mmCIF file of C-alpha atoms in Angstrom:
data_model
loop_
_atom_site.group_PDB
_atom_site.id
_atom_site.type_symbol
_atom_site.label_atom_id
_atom_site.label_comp_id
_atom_site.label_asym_id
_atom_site.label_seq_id
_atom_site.Cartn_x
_atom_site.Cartn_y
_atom_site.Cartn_z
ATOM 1 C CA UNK E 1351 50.372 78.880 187.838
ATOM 2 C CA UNK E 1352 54.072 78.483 187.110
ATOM 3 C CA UNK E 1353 54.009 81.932 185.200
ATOM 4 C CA UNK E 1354 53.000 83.518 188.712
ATOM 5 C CA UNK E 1355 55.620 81.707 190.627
ATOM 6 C CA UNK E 1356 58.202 82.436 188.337
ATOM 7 C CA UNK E 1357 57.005 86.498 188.151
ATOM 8 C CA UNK E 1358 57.018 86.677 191.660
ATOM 9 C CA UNK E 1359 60.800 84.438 191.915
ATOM 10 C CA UNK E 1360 62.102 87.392 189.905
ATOM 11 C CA UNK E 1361 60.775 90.155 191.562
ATOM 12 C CA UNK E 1362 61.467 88.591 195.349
ATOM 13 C CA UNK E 1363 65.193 88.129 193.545
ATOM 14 C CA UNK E 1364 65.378 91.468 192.536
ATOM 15 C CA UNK E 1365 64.607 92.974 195.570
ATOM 16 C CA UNK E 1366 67.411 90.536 197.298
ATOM 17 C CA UNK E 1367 69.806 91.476 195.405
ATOM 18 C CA UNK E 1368 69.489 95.204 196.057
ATOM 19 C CA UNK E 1369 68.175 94.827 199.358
ATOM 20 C CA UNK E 1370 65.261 97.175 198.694
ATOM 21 C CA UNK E 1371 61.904 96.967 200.509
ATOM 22 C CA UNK E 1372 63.183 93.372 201.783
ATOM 23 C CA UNK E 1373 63.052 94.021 205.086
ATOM 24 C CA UNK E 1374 61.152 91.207 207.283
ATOM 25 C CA UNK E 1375 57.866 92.418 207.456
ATOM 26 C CA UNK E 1376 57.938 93.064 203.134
ATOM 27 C CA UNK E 1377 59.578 88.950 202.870
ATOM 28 C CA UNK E 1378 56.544 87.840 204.982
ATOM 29 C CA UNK E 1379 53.979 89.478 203.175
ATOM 30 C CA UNK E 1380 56.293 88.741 199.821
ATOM 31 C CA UNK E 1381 55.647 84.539 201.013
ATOM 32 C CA UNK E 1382 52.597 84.987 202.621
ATOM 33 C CA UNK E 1383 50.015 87.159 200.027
ATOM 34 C CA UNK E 1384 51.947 88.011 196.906
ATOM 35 C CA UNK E 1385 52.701 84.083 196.544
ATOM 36 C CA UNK E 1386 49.055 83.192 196.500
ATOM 37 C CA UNK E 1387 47.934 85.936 194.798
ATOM 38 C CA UNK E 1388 50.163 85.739 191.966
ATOM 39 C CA UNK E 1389 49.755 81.859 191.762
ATOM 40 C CA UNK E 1390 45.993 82.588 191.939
ATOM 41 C CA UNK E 1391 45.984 85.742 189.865
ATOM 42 C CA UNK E 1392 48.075 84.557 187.419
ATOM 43 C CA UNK E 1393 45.935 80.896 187.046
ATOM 44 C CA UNK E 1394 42.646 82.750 186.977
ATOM 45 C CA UNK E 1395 44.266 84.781 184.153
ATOM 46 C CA UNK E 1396 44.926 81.984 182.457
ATOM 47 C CA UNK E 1397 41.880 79.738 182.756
ATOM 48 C CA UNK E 1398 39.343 83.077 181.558
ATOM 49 C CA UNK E 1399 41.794 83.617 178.102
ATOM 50 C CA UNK E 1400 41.021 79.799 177.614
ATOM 51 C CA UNK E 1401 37.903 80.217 178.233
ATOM 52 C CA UNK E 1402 37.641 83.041 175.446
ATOM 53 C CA UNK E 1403 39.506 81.518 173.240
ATOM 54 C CA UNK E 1404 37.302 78.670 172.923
ATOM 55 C CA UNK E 1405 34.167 80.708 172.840
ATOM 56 C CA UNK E 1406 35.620 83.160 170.511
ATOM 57 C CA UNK E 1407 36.057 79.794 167.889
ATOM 58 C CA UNK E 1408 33.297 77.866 168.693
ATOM 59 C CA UNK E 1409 32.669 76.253 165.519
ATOM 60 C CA UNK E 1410 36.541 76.489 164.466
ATOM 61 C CA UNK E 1411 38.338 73.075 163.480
ATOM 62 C CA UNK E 1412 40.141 72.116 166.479
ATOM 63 C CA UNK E 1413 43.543 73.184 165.726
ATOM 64 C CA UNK E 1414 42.430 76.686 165.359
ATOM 65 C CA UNK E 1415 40.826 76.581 168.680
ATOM 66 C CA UNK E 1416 43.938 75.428 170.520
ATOM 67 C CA UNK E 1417 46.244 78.276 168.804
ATOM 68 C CA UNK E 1418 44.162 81.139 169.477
ATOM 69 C CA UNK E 1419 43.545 79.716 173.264
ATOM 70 C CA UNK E 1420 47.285 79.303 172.909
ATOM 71 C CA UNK E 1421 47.752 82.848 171.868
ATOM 72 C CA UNK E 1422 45.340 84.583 173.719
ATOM 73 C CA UNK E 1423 46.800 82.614 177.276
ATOM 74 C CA UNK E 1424 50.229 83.545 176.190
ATOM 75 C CA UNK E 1425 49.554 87.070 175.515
ATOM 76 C CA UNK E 1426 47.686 87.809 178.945
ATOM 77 C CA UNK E 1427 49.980 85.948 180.825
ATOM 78 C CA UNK E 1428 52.805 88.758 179.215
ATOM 79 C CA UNK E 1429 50.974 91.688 179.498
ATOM 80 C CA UNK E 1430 49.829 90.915 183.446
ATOM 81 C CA UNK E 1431 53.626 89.617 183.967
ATOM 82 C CA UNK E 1432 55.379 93.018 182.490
ATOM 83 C CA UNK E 1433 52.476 94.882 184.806
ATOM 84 C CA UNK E 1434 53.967 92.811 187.898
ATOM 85 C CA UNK E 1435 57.356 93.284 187.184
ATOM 86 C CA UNK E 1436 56.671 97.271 186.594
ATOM 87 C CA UNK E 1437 54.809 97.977 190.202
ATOM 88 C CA UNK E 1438 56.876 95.321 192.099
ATOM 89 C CA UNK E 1439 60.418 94.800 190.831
ATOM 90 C CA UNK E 1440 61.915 98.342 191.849
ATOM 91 C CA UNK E 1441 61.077 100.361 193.847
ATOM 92 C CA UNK E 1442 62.609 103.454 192.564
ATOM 93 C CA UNK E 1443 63.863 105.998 195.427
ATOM 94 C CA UNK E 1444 63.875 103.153 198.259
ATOM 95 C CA UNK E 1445 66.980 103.174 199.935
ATOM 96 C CA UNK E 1446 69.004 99.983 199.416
ATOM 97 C CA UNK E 1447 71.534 98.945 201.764
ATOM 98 C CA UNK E 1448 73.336 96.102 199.331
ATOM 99 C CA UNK E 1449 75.355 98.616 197.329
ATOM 100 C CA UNK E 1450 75.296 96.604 194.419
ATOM 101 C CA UNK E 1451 72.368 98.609 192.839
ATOM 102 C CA UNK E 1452 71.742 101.968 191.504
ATOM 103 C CA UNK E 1453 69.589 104.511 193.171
ATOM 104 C CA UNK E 1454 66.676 103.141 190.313
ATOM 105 C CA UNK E 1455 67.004 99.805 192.491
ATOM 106 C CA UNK E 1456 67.443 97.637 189.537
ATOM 107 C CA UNK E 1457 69.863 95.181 189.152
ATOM 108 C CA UNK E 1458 72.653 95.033 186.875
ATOM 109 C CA UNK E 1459 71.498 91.567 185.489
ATOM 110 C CA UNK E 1460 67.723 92.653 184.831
ATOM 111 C CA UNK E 1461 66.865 91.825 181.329
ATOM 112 C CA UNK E 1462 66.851 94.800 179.254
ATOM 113 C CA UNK E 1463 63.394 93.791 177.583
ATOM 114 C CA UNK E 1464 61.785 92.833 180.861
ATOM 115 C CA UNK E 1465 60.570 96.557 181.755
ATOM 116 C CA UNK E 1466 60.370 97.986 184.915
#
């Protein structure tokens, strides 16, 4: 759950900061259905690769069963994340009024590893 929130902090930031697609109606439905959904999205995420990880090692000491759950949860939670950031972090094009941005709508702090 906090891997959703903090996905959708960084895109809602983003989009502050260059003032694209942050218009009312986008901050409503930013707060109001990308929140849940995220928090949701990114929970459900996480509860099915624990789920598979402990059926994958069902007759695994203990330990091992907690890594790969570990691993598998960490792994998803990346993969779904860099998806999020890629659809929702710039929109590329969108006219931003904050002039602190380049035309690609991504900010000059965005991590360089965090694509987009």
């Amino acid at each position: 759950m906090f891997a959703g929130g903090g996905a959708w902090l960084l895109v809602v930031y983003a989009r502050a900061y260059c003032d694209a697609g942050y218009e009312a109606g986008d901050r409503f439905g930013f707060l109001f259905v990308e929140l849940p959904a995220s928090v949701i999205g990114f929970g459900l995420c996480a509860l099915a690769m624990h789920g598979l990880g402990w059926l994958l090692t069902l007759r695994a000491p203990t330990a091992l069963r907690i890594c790969v759950s570990v691993l598998l949860i960490v792994t998803a939670l990346a993969f779904l994340a860099a998806r999020y950031f890629m659809a929702e972090a710039s929109p590329d094009g969108y006219p931003g009024d904050s002039g602190l941005c380049p035309p690609s709508n991504i900010p000059p702090w965005w991590p360089d590893w965090i694509p987009t």
